Tab-separated table of C-alpha atoms and ligand atoms in Angstrom:
chain	number	residue	atom	x	y	z
A	1	UNK	CA	10.815	9.952	14.032
A	2	UNK	CA	12.479	9.376	10.691
A	3	UNK	CA	10.464	6.941	8.426
A	4	UNK	CA	11.295	5.472	5.080
A	5	UNK	CA	8.548	3.780	2.815
A	6	UNK	CA	9.301	1.576	0.067
A	7	UNK	CA	6.552	1.971	-2.590
A	8	UNK	CA	4.748	5.107	-3.412
A	9	UNK	CA	1.477	3.855	-4.196
A	10	UNK	CA	-1.965	4.333	-2.616
A	11	UNK	CA	-0.874	3.045	0.300
A	12	UNK	CA	2.852	4.291	0.450
A	13	UNK	CA	2.041	7.393	-0.242
A	14	UNK	CA	-0.845	7.990	1.994
A	15	UNK	CA	1.010	6.434	4.670
A	16	UNK	CA	4.091	8.585	4.055
A	17	UNK	CA	1.874	11.718	3.521
A	18	UNK	CA	-0.150	11.319	6.874
A	19	UNK	CA	3.030	10.286	8.862
A	20	UNK	CA	4.973	13.418	7.631
A	21	UNK	CA	1.801	15.440	8.436
A	22	UNK	CA	2.032	14.229	12.040
A	23	UNK	CA	5.449	15.816	12.119
A	24	UNK	CA	7.786	12.741	10.936
A	25	UNK	CA	10.355	13.016	8.846
A	26	UNK	CA	9.560	10.865	5.968
A	27	UNK	CA	11.511	9.597	2.663
A	28	UNK	CA	9.474	7.702	0.029
A	29	UNK	CA	11.167	5.417	-2.242
A	30	UNK	CA	10.282	3.882	-5.572
A	31	UNK	CA	11.840	2.014	-8.220
A	32	UNK	CA	9.279	3.684	-10.569
A	33	UNK	CA	11.469	6.804	-11.922
A	34	UNK	CA	8.498	8.354	-13.503
A	35	UNK	CA	6.390	8.203	-10.589
A	36	UNK	CA	9.196	9.864	-8.538
A	37	UNK	CA	9.701	12.515	-10.834
A	38	UNK	CA	6.144	13.230	-10.709
A	39	UNK	CA	5.962	13.203	-7.129
A	40	UNK	CA	8.997	15.321	-7.004
A	41	UNK	CA	7.344	18.095	-9.439
A	42	UNK	CA	4.404	18.090	-6.789
A	43	UNK	CA	2.064	16.376	-9.051
A	44	UNK	CA	0.316	13.033	-7.905
A	45	UNK	CA	0.326	9.799	-9.298
A	46	UNK	CA	-3.115	8.987	-8.020
A	47	UNK	CA	-6.548	10.693	-7.150
A	48	UNK	CA	-7.362	10.348	-3.518
A	49	UNK	CA	-9.495	13.265	-1.610
A	50	UNK	CA	-7.370	15.694	-0.101
A	51	UNK	CA	-4.073	14.027	-0.663
A	52	UNK	CA	-3.002	16.607	-2.939
A	53	UNK	CA	-3.008	19.196	-0.061
A	54	UNK	CA	-1.274	17.208	2.725
A	55	UNK	CA	1.307	16.101	0.264
A	56	UNK	CA	2.107	19.837	-0.671
A	57	UNK	CA	2.146	21.053	3.042
A	58	UNK	CA	4.426	18.159	4.043
A	59	UNK	CA	6.901	18.827	0.633
A	60	UNK	CA	6.883	22.594	1.548
A	61	UNK	CA	8.041	22.140	5.371
A	62	UNK	CA	10.572	19.311	4.109
A	63	UNK	CA	8.913	16.727	6.165
A	64	UNK	CA	8.402	14.513	2.834
A	65	UNK	CA	10.561	13.940	0.175
A	66	UNK	CA	11.067	11.020	-2.580
A	67	UNK	CA	13.717	9.221	-4.091
A	68	UNK	CA	14.800	6.059	-6.214
A	69	UNK	CA	17.764	5.994	-4.115
A	70	UNK	CA	17.375	2.420	-1.918
A	71	UNK	CA	20.630	3.095	0.074
A	72	UNK	CA	19.359	6.550	1.002
A	73	UNK	CA	16.370	4.858	2.175
A	74	UNK	CA	17.885	2.587	4.409
A	75	UNK	CA	20.273	5.070	5.823
A	76	UNK	CA	17.271	7.240	6.678
A	77	UNK	CA	14.639	5.988	8.593
A	78	UNK	CA	14.443	4.145	11.833
A	79	UNK	CA	11.397	2.390	10.478
A	80	UNK	CA	11.257	1.002	6.955
A	81	UNK	CA	8.009	0.670	5.741
A	82	UNK	CA	7.504	-2.094	2.946
A	83	UNK	CA	4.185	-0.796	0.743
A	84	UNK	CA	4.782	-2.297	-2.180
A	85	UNK	CA	2.336	-4.076	-4.392
A	86	UNK	CA	1.586	-8.022	-3.740
A	87	UNK	CA	-0.346	-8.835	-7.144
A	88	UNK	CA	-1.799	-11.933	-8.093
A	89	UNK	CA	0.379	-14.721	-9.315
A	90	UNK	CA	-0.924	-17.169	-11.869
A	91	UNK	CA	-1.996	-19.686	-9.196
A	92	UNK	CA	-4.134	-16.979	-7.499
A	93	UNK	CA	-1.404	-16.856	-4.693
A	94	UNK	CA	0.637	-13.635	-3.929
A	95	UNK	CA	3.429	-12.887	-5.818
A	96	UNK	CA	5.878	-11.770	-3.214
A	97	UNK	CA	8.850	-10.659	-5.543
A	98	UNK	CA	8.489	-6.956	-4.928
A	99	UNK	CA	8.340	-7.495	-0.875
A	100	UNK	CA	11.426	-9.838	-0.895
A	101	UNK	CA	13.292	-7.526	-3.539
A	102	UNK	CA	12.980	-4.394	-0.973
A	103	UNK	CA	13.808	-6.996	1.918
A	104	UNK	CA	17.005	-7.803	0.082
A	105	UNK	CA	17.795	-4.087	-0.315
A	106	UNK	CA	17.399	-3.386	3.074
A	107	UNK	CA	19.763	-6.203	4.309
A	108	UNK	CA	22.211	-5.114	1.176
A	109	UNK	CA	22.316	-1.412	2.903
A	110	UNK	CA	21.663	-1.808	6.758
A	111	UNK	CA	24.103	-0.431	8.883
A	112	UNK	CA	21.996	0.219	12.406
A	113	UNK	CA	18.982	-0.947	14.216
A	114	UNK	CA	15.932	-0.703	12.066
A	115	UNK	CA	12.531	-1.941	12.375
A	116	UNK	CA	10.994	-3.409	9.318
A	117	UNK	CA	7.453	-2.786	8.946
A	118	UNK	CA	5.146	-5.069	6.480
A	119	UNK	CA	2.321	-2.814	5.299
A	120	UNK	CA	1.738	-4.871	2.270
A	121	UNK	CA	-1.223	-7.390	2.263
A	122	UNK	CA	0.788	-10.702	2.656
A	123	UNK	CA	0.326	-14.533	2.850
A	124	UNK	CA	1.077	-15.795	6.305
A	125	UNK	CA	4.565	-16.384	7.193
A	126	UNK	CA	6.010	-13.715	4.749
A	127	UNK	CA	7.468	-11.682	7.804
A	128	UNK	CA	9.537	-15.139	8.158
A	129	UNK	CA	10.542	-14.759	4.745
A	130	UNK	CA	11.527	-11.063	4.852
A	131	UNK	CA	13.366	-11.346	7.883
A	132	UNK	CA	15.507	-14.396	6.311
A	133	UNK	CA	15.911	-12.570	3.215
A	134	UNK	CA	17.126	-9.453	5.009
A	135	UNK	CA	19.464	-11.808	7.186
A	136	UNK	CA	21.145	-13.497	4.296
A	137	UNK	CA	21.903	-10.215	2.618
A	138	UNK	CA	23.610	-9.030	5.734
A	139	UNK	CA	25.514	-12.053	6.187
A	140	UNK	CA	26.326	-12.024	2.436
A	141	UNK	CA	28.131	-8.496	3.333
A	142	UNK	CA	30.243	-10.455	6.094
A	143	UNK	CA	28.778	-7.738	8.831
A	144	UNK	CA	26.147	-7.826	11.453
A	145	UNK	CA	23.305	-5.536	12.000
A	146	UNK	CA	20.237	-5.660	14.080
A	147	UNK	CA	16.663	-5.433	13.053
A	148	UNK	CA	13.301	-6.499	13.923
A	149	UNK	CA	10.506	-7.400	11.134
A	150	UNK	CA	6.761	-6.456	12.462
A	151	UNK	CA	3.545	-6.698	10.443
A	152	UNK	CA	1.412	-3.860	10.496
A	153	UNK	CA	-1.643	-4.345	7.885
A	154	UNK	CA	-2.936	-1.592	6.223
A	155	UNK	CA	-7.245	-1.016	6.260
A	156	UNK	CA	-7.521	2.227	4.712
A	157	UNK	CA	-10.305	2.467	1.918
A	158	UNK	CA	-9.261	4.064	-1.479
A	159	UNK	CA	-11.512	7.220	-1.467
A	160	UNK	CA	-11.621	8.145	2.376
A	161	UNK	CA	-7.922	6.718	2.459
A	162	UNK	CA	-6.730	9.948	4.761
A	163	UNK	CA	-9.555	9.658	7.300
A	164	UNK	CA	-9.242	6.006	7.619
A	165	UNK	CA	-5.274	6.439	8.235
A	166	UNK	CA	-5.786	9.491	10.604
A	167	UNK	CA	-8.749	8.308	12.453
A	168	UNK	CA	-8.417	4.332	12.209
A	169	UNK	CA	-10.717	1.822	13.561
A	170	UNK	CA	-7.749	-0.165	14.883
A	171	UNK	CA	-3.797	-0.129	14.520
A	172	UNK	CA	-2.808	-3.855	14.085
A	173	UNK	CA	0.593	-4.629	15.161
A	174	UNK	CA	1.914	-8.046	14.768
A	175	UNK	CA	5.504	-8.409	16.526
A	176	UNK	CA	7.162	-11.234	18.433
A	177	UNK	CA	9.538	-8.658	19.905
A	178	UNK	CA	8.004	-6.028	22.516
A	179	UNK	CA	10.830	-3.570	21.683
A	180	UNK	CA	9.678	-3.313	18.128
A	181	UNK	CA	6.038	-3.095	18.848
A	182	UNK	CA	6.848	-0.076	21.277
A	183	UNK	CA	8.434	1.700	18.976
A	184	UNK	CA	6.113	1.326	16.463
A	185	UNK	CA	3.057	2.169	19.087
A	186	UNK	CA	4.979	5.541	19.643
A	187	UNK	CA	4.874	6.166	16.085
A	188	UNK	CA	1.287	5.927	15.720
A	189	UNK	CA	0.415	7.932	18.945
A	190	UNK	CA	-0.663	10.988	17.170
A	191	UNK	CA	-3.329	8.651	15.367
A	192	UNK	CA	-4.421	7.137	18.790
A	193	UNK	CA	-5.146	10.054	20.786
A	194	UNK	CA	-8.990	9.782	21.429
A	195	UNK	CA	-8.960	5.962	22.397
A	196	UNK	CA	-6.299	3.102	22.318
A	197	UNK	CA	-6.635	1.788	18.707
A	198	UNK	CA	-3.645	-0.313	19.063
A	199	UNK	CA	-3.933	-4.387	19.084
A	200	UNK	CA	-0.735	-6.174	19.526
A	201	UNK	CA	-0.781	-9.797	18.665
A	202	UNK	CA	1.702	-12.124	17.237
A	203	UNK	CA	3.079	-11.621	13.467
A	204	UNK	CA	1.069	-14.603	11.873
A	205	UNK	CA	-2.129	-13.525	13.405
A	206	UNK	CA	-1.543	-9.911	12.149
A	207	UNK	CA	-0.830	-11.255	8.661
A	208	UNK	CA	-4.271	-13.338	8.633
A	209	UNK	CA	-6.056	-10.570	10.067
A	210	UNK	CA	-5.928	-8.122	6.943
A	211	UNK	CA	-6.790	-11.297	4.605
A	212	UNK	CA	-9.319	-12.496	7.167
A	213	UNK	CA	-10.976	-8.664	7.011
A	214	UNK	CA	-10.978	-8.384	3.433
A	215	UNK	CA	-12.553	-11.919	2.822
A	216	UNK	CA	-15.039	-11.036	5.322
A	217	UNK	CA	-16.248	-7.937	3.657
A	218	UNK	CA	-16.077	-9.771	0.220
A	219	UNK	CA	-18.028	-12.421	1.479
A	220	UNK	CA	-21.045	-10.008	2.911
A	221	UNK	CA	-21.103	-8.832	-1.094
A	222	UNK	CA	-21.088	-12.024	-2.443
A	223	UNK	CA	-23.711	-13.134	-0.178
A	224	UNK	CA	-25.811	-10.400	-0.908
A	225	UNK	CA	-25.196	-10.805	-4.622
A	226	UNK	CA	-26.472	-14.324	-4.406
A	227	UNK	CA	-29.460	-13.333	-2.665
A	228	UNK	CA	-30.173	-10.535	-5.243
A	229	UNK	CA	-30.168	-13.084	-8.115
A	230	UNK	CA	-32.433	-15.240	-6.119
A	231	UNK	CA	-34.968	-12.556	-5.089
A	232	UNK	CA	-35.125	-11.306	-8.787
A	233	UNK	CA	-36.150	-14.824	-9.819
A	234	UNK	CA	-38.792	-14.729	-6.769
A	235	UNK	CA	-40.403	-11.706	-7.847
A	236	UNK	CA	-38.901	-10.088	-4.510
A	237	UNK	CA	-37.092	-6.678	-4.401
A	238	UNK	CA	-33.539	-7.253	-2.615
A	239	UNK	CA	-33.902	-3.569	-1.597
A	240	UNK	CA	-36.388	-4.210	0.645
A	241	UNK	CA	-34.826	-7.438	1.916
A	242	UNK	CA	-31.633	-5.602	2.441
A	243	UNK	CA	-33.108	-3.041	4.666
A	244	UNK	CA	-35.192	-6.054	6.348
A	245	UNK	CA	-32.196	-7.718	7.344
A	246	UNK	CA	-29.980	-4.541	8.192
A	247	UNK	CA	-32.264	-3.752	10.828
A	248	UNK	CA	-31.196	-6.525	12.841
A	249	UNK	CA	-27.941	-5.420	14.773
A	250	UNK	CA	-26.449	-8.800	14.453
A	251	UNK	CA	-26.301	-8.195	10.856
A	252	UNK	CA	-26.068	-4.412	10.462
A	253	UNK	CA	-26.608	-1.996	7.612
A	254	UNK	CA	-22.897	-1.866	6.194
A	255	UNK	CA	-21.723	-3.554	3.397
A	256	UNK	CA	-24.798	-5.316	2.258
A	257	UNK	CA	-25.597	-3.382	-0.987
A	258	UNK	CA	-26.227	-5.821	-3.787
A	259	UNK	CA	-24.487	-4.737	-7.065
A	260	UNK	CA	-22.415	-5.497	-10.034
A	261	UNK	CA	-19.517	-7.435	-8.379
A	262	UNK	CA	-16.514	-6.249	-5.991
A	263	UNK	CA	-13.329	-5.119	-7.679
A	264	UNK	CA	-10.245	-3.177	-6.779
A	265	UNK	CA	-6.862	-4.168	-6.239
A	266	UNK	CA	-7.755	-6.005	-2.994
A	267	UNK	CA	-10.702	-8.139	-2.589
A	268	UNK	CA	-10.463	-10.074	-5.707
A	269	UNK	CA	-6.480	-10.990	-5.175
A	270	UNK	CA	-7.042	-11.102	-1.207
A	271	UNK	CA	-9.890	-13.843	-1.347
A	272	UNK	CA	-7.692	-15.955	-3.902
A	273	UNK	CA	-4.275	-15.666	-2.094
A	274	UNK	CA	-5.931	-16.610	1.119
A	275	UNK	CA	-7.665	-19.581	-0.702
A	276	UNK	CA	-4.225	-20.438	-2.129
A	277	UNK	CA	-2.511	-20.150	1.582
A	278	UNK	CA	-5.244	-22.239	3.039
A	279	UNK	CA	-4.621	-24.836	0.072
A	280	UNK	CA	-0.854	-24.742	0.727
A	281	UNK	CA	-1.715	-26.306	4.246
A	282	UNK	CA	-4.190	-28.790	2.830
A	283	UNK	CA	-7.224	-26.947	3.964
A	284	UNK	CA	-9.823	-26.367	0.732
A	285	UNK	CA	-12.143	-23.761	1.591
A	286	UNK	CA	-15.415	-24.214	0.126
A	287	UNK	CA	-16.601	-20.703	1.225
A	288	UNK	CA	-13.689	-18.502	-0.089
A	289	UNK	CA	-13.945	-20.366	-3.393
A	290	UNK	CA	-17.791	-19.675	-3.649
A	291	UNK	CA	-17.113	-16.084	-2.836
A	292	UNK	CA	-14.938	-15.452	-5.641
A	293	UNK	CA	-17.094	-17.645	-8.331
A	294	UNK	CA	-20.261	-15.710	-7.257
A	295	UNK	CA	-18.454	-12.426	-7.639
A	296	UNK	CA	-17.106	-13.551	-10.948
A	297	UNK	CA	-20.706	-14.538	-12.281
A	298	UNK	CA	-22.196	-11.105	-10.828
A	299	UNK	CA	-19.623	-9.162	-13.137
A	300	UNK	CA	-21.699	-10.659	-16.190
A	301	UNK	CA	-24.993	-9.792	-14.558
A	302	UNK	CA	-25.337	-6.301	-16.263
A	303	UNK	CA	-24.124	-7.706	-19.666
A	304	UNK	CA	-26.671	-10.582	-19.740
A	305	UNK	CA	-29.312	-8.223	-19.050
A	306	UNK	CA	-28.347	-5.924	-21.579
A	307	UNK	CA	-28.029	-8.565	-24.193
A	308	UNK	CA	-31.384	-10.399	-23.237
A	309	UNK	CA	-33.150	-6.881	-23.589
A	310	UNK	CA	-31.559	-6.213	-27.041
A	311	UNK	CA	-32.439	-10.164	-28.334
A	312	UNK	CA	-28.883	-10.702	-28.303
A	313	UNK	CA	-28.470	-8.118	-31.146
A	314	UNK	CA	-25.722	-5.992	-30.017
A	315	UNK	CA	-23.984	-4.906	-33.058
A	316	UNK	CA	-23.915	-1.516	-33.773
A	317	UNK	CA	-25.738	-0.598	-30.430
A	318	UNK	CA	-24.052	2.289	-28.433
A	319	UNK	CA	-24.227	1.831	-24.765
A	320	UNK	CA	-23.754	4.751	-22.230
A	321	UNK	CA	-21.622	3.837	-19.292
A	322	UNK	CA	-21.499	5.807	-15.992
A	323	UNK	CA	-18.729	4.930	-13.982
A	324	UNK	CA	-15.553	3.276	-14.756
A	325	UNK	CA	-13.890	3.161	-11.255
A	326	UNK	CA	-14.150	0.201	-9.329
A	327	UNK	CA	-15.811	2.487	-6.565
A	328	UNK	CA	-16.782	6.127	-6.218
A	329	UNK	CA	-14.179	8.472	-4.930
A	330	UNK	CA	-11.249	7.248	-6.750
A	331	UNK	CA	-9.801	6.843	-10.256
A	332	UNK	CA	-8.567	3.175	-9.526
A	333	UNK	CA	-10.065	0.761	-12.234
A	334	UNK	CA	-7.936	-2.138	-11.139
A	335	UNK	CA	-10.688	-5.292	-11.126
A	336	UNK	CA	-13.575	-2.357	-11.760
A	337	UNK	CA	-16.690	-4.193	-13.074
A	338	UNK	CA	-16.482	-1.730	-15.985
A	339	UNK	CA	-13.897	-3.597	-17.593
A	340	UNK	CA	-15.381	-7.173	-18.251
A	341	UNK	CA	-18.723	-5.269	-19.206
A	342	UNK	CA	-17.215	-3.006	-21.761
A	343	UNK	CA	-15.002	-6.093	-23.004
A	344	UNK	CA	-18.051	-8.021	-23.444
A	345	UNK	CA	-20.041	-5.243	-25.098
A	346	UNK	CA	-17.131	-4.641	-27.595
A	347	UNK	CA	-17.048	-8.794	-28.145
A	348	UNK	CA	-20.602	-8.722	-29.027
A	349	UNK	CA	-20.459	-5.640	-31.531
A	350	UNK	CA	-21.581	-2.844	-29.290
A	351	UNK	CA	-19.918	0.261	-28.527
A	352	UNK	CA	-19.428	2.464	-25.525
A	353	UNK	CA	-19.660	6.208	-24.479
A	354	UNK	CA	-18.447	6.295	-21.085
A	355	UNK	CA	-18.213	8.905	-18.425
A	356	UNK	CA	-16.428	8.868	-14.921
A	357	UNK	CA	-15.871	11.808	-12.934
A	358	UNK	CA	-12.153	11.048	-12.558
A	359	UNK	CA	-11.176	7.864	-13.913
A	360	UNK	CA	-10.982	9.149	-17.645
A	361	UNK	CA	-7.265	9.386	-18.095
A	362	UNK	CA	-6.778	5.790	-16.078
A	363	UNK	CA	-9.200	4.481	-18.745
A	364	UNK	CA	-7.283	6.501	-21.621
A	365	UNK	CA	-4.109	4.689	-20.265
A	366	UNK	CA	-5.527	1.113	-20.515
A	367	UNK	CA	-7.650	1.163	-23.442
A	368	UNK	CA	-5.638	3.803	-25.665
A	369	UNK	CA	-7.155	4.407	-29.104
A	370	UNK	CA	-10.068	2.050	-28.877
A	371	UNK	CA	-12.625	2.917	-31.763
A	372	UNK	CA	-15.415	1.440	-29.741
A	373	UNK	CA	-14.924	3.568	-26.742
A	374	UNK	CA	-15.883	7.317	-26.579
A	375	UNK	CA	-14.520	8.815	-23.348
A	376	UNK	CA	-16.856	11.614	-22.581
A	377	UNK	CA	-16.210	14.862	-20.438
A	378	UNK	CA	-19.653	15.001	-18.666
A	379	UNK	CA	-22.530	12.368	-17.899
A	380	UNK	CA	-24.804	14.190	-19.968
A	381	UNK	CA	-22.423	13.749	-23.386
A	382	UNK	CA	-22.357	9.993	-22.466
A	383	UNK	CA	-26.052	9.687	-23.002
A	384	UNK	CA	-25.959	11.599	-26.433
A	385	UNK	CA	-27.712	9.062	-29.091
A	386	UNK	CA	-26.934	5.769	-26.769
A	387	UNK	CA	-28.987	3.119	-27.031
A	388	UNK	CA	-29.103	2.305	-23.082
A	389	UNK	CA	-27.642	3.419	-20.175
A	390	UNK	CA	-25.700	1.297	-17.726
A	391	UNK	CA	-24.566	2.632	-14.213
A	392	UNK	CA	-21.486	0.644	-12.810
A	393	UNK	CA	-20.137	2.985	-9.951
A	394	UNK	CA	-22.199	4.908	-7.574
A	395	UNK	CA	-20.863	8.201	-7.689
A	396	UNK	CA	-22.698	10.722	-6.064
A	397	UNK	CA	-23.466	12.852	-9.245
A	398	UNK	CA	-25.717	10.204	-10.849
A	399	UNK	CA	-27.795	9.756	-8.205
A	400	UNK	CA	-30.425	12.157	-8.785
A	401	UNK	CA	-30.239	12.853	-12.729
A	402	UNK	CA	-32.633	15.199	-14.633
A	403	UNK	CA	-34.832	12.139	-15.811
A	404	UNK	CA	-36.429	14.212	-18.379
A	405	UNK	CA	-33.379	15.446	-19.931
A	406	UNK	CA	-31.923	11.771	-19.879
A	407	UNK	CA	-34.738	10.566	-21.767
A	408	UNK	CA	-34.363	13.178	-24.387
A	409	UNK	CA	-30.704	12.247	-25.096
A	410	UNK	CA	-30.941	8.632	-24.848
A	411	UNK	CA	-32.000	7.188	-28.294
A	412	UNK	CA	-34.278	4.797	-26.229
A	413	UNK	CA	-35.278	4.990	-22.653
A	414	UNK	CA	-33.471	1.974	-21.045
A	415	UNK	CA	-31.565	2.095	-17.910
A	416	UNK	CA	-29.194	-0.899	-16.420
A	417	UNK	CA	-28.743	0.164	-12.995
A	418	UNK	CA	-25.769	-1.775	-11.405
A	419	UNK	CA	-25.951	-0.025	-8.261
A	420	UNK	CA	-29.625	0.123	-7.566
A	421	UNK	CA	-29.502	3.958	-7.337
A	422	UNK	CA	-32.983	4.807	-8.584
A	423	UNK	CA	-36.717	3.956	-7.563
A	424	UNK	CA	-37.899	1.487	-10.433
A	425	UNK	CA	-41.749	2.876	-10.096
A	426	UNK	CA	-40.540	6.366	-10.455
A	427	UNK	CA	-38.306	5.140	-13.416
A	428	UNK	CA	-41.330	3.415	-14.968
A	429	UNK	CA	-43.542	6.522	-14.241
A	430	UNK	CA	-40.787	8.696	-16.483
A	431	UNK	CA	-41.280	6.066	-19.396
A	432	UNK	CA	-38.036	4.089	-18.676
A	433	UNK	CA	-37.331	0.568	-19.051
A	434	UNK	CA	-35.395	0.289	-16.063
A	435	UNK	CA	-33.521	-2.989	-14.673
A	436	UNK	CA	-31.938	-3.022	-11.368
A	437	UNK	CA	-30.014	-5.758	-9.388
A	438	UNK	CA	-32.231	-8.103	-7.873
A	439	UNK	CA	-35.497	-6.211	-8.142
A	440	UNK	CA	-38.091	-8.585	-9.041
A	441	UNK	CA	-38.880	-10.263	-12.733
A	442	UNK	CA	-36.720	-7.182	-14.225
A	443	UNK	CA	-36.082	-8.761	-17.571
A	444	UNK	CA	-38.996	-7.516	-20.035
A	445	UNK	CA	-39.224	-7.045	-23.621
A	446	UNK	CA	-38.882	-3.395	-24.537
A	447	UNK	CA	-42.206	-1.647	-24.156
A	448	UNK	CA	-43.506	-3.987	-21.455
A	449	UNK	CA	-43.584	-2.722	-17.693
A	450	UNK	CA	-41.247	-4.245	-15.610
A	451	UNK	CA	-42.650	-5.528	-12.105
A	452	UNK	CA	-39.479	-5.036	-9.956
A	453	UNK	CA	-39.879	-2.762	-7.292
A	454	UNK	CA	-43.415	-2.704	-7.808
A	455	UNK	CA	-44.387	-4.232	-4.066
A	456	UNK	CA	-42.344	-1.695	-2.533
B	1	NAD	N1	-5.009	0.041	-2.331
B	1	NAD	C1	-5.434	-0.161	-1.156
B	1	NAD	O1	-6.715	0.180	-1.092
B	1	NAD	C2	-4.880	-0.918	-0.225
B	1	NAD	C3	-5.339	-1.068	1.089
B	1	NAD	C4	-4.918	-2.211	1.863
B	1	NAD	C5	-3.709	-2.641	1.540
B	1	NAD	N2	-3.210	-2.826	0.381
B	1	NAD	C6	-2.083	-3.366	0.013
B	1	NAD	O2	-0.962	-2.751	0.191
B	1	NAD	C7	0.042	-2.894	-0.864
B	1	NAD	C8	0.690	-2.007	-1.892
B	1	NAD	O3	-0.873	-1.635	-2.594
B	1	NAD	P1	-0.719	-0.165	-3.338
B	1	NAD	O4	-2.323	-0.181	-4.001
B	1	NAD	O5	-0.541	1.117	-2.620
B	1	NAD	O6	0.018	-0.714	-4.656
B	1	NAD	P2	0.392	0.111	-6.005
B	1	NAD	O7	0.569	-0.488	-6.859
B	1	NAD	O8	-0.489	1.402	-6.127
B	1	NAD	O9	1.803	0.854	-5.440
B	1	NAD	C9	2.969	0.009	-5.102
B	1	NAD	C10	4.225	0.928	-5.501
B	1	NAD	O10	5.300	0.016	-5.219
B	1	NAD	C11	6.460	0.074	-6.058
B	1	NAD	N3	7.282	-0.716	-5.882
B	1	NAD	C12	7.373	-1.814	-6.297
B	1	NAD	N4	8.565	-2.833	-6.405
B	1	NAD	C13	9.340	-1.644	-5.480
B	1	NAD	C14	10.708	-1.932	-5.150
B	1	NAD	N5	11.577	-2.880	-5.072
B	1	NAD	N6	10.932	-0.718	-4.467
B	1	NAD	C15	10.453	0.444	-4.392
B	1	NAD	N7	9.083	0.512	-4.884
B	1	NAD	C16	8.638	-0.543	-5.318
B	1	NAD	C17	5.802	0.320	-7.271
B	1	NAD	O11	6.458	1.069	-8.227
B	1	NAD	C18	4.350	1.251	-7.179
B	1	NAD	O12	4.604	2.606	-6.814
B	1	NAD	C19	-0.612	-4.159	-1.542
B	1	NAD	O13	-0.368	-5.236	-0.949
B	1	NAD	C20	-2.033	-4.298	-1.298
B	1	NAD	O14	-3.014	-5.472	-1.202
B	1	NAD	C21	-3.762	-1.964	-0.305
């Protein structure tokens, strides 16, 4: 089938590459000329495991191409996917300008039947606005043309995006017209062979399903972070509590890891956008606001621990930061916990030596020539001469470090672990002052032994 994708970011590019891999003829349109030039040269604007090889394969077989030409995009595909960004507006609601801009362009060029597929995460009612925008542009031309608008939210996770797209848990199709739903179901057939994953519902329900999924996941994280803070003050170890509650199948082990706050381009903005949607219909969600507030507070926890440890004297201190991306297996630093942490360290007069396996160039792009930031090529290099280590992203390569070497490289053996990667008892045995999240009374003066995790 012929498919056009508007927006060649994380979602658009993965969608385009996977649909091309399944044998479709895909044209990706983006208004970022640099991004399109890069893609045409065979380079990728993002890091996503496995994406390079499938893009390369699809390009070579001419099933995947790239353009900035909107008219060519509308002429190309029976399906017109909208996968552009929906960033947060000043009031927390979703900024729909890019989605509506694409809708308008589709209306300006539409000649024959098209299925317009909303893949961006959008407030309930957006498909109606997209439809109206397209219709208005068609009428302005004084022509008539047929189209349907369906909602097909994307649930992929950065870092595992290809697997999520190729073997989805569910394919949600929100359509008020069976013809469009049937066509889109056919397009997804290759990803649906093992068992039927298509869930068809009304457009508004599909739009809300996406927000509901992200809000539920964010709620689980904020709940665990809240519990971690309580555990820490009560002298309990949240890691034991986590295993204790996860064993209940009604709760489960997934997504209940305490940490230094959720980030990324989706959870923070989607929780706020859902709260804004809800406010707009006069229902003021206490829970969604609490989820966000708990998360914002959690992003301060590491800095507060560091500041307490150094008696609020961070001026001139060098802090090694392991992990800049908002989670492992991606170079995406949007909403990453590393950012408020480093910014707070700088504001307090500290300096940072940071390492991330893939996000260094993204950090360079964001922070440019910041004299207080040294980007290091290896994890060990970041430790060299630092007064403490902070772990922000749980990359696999941080899981089993050479503790003796770590101790030698650090100026003082102090570790603040925002992802609870290590055993506190082991760390203490190796002579480290070690502070995790929610692990007993973990704030101690230098030289004292923390009690966290001791009950294990
Ligand atoms: N990133 C994720 O993990 C993820 C997962 C599920 C859903 N989503 C949702 O998918 C949408 C896209 O997210 P993303 O992370 O891919 O965003 P992104 O910022 O990586 O990519 C968006 C792309 O759209 C392009 N664009 C903007 N206006 C355009 C226009 N008028 N015409 C053509 N291209 C245009 C931008 O240049 C950019 O390349 C968002 O609504 C997001 O919430 C994201």
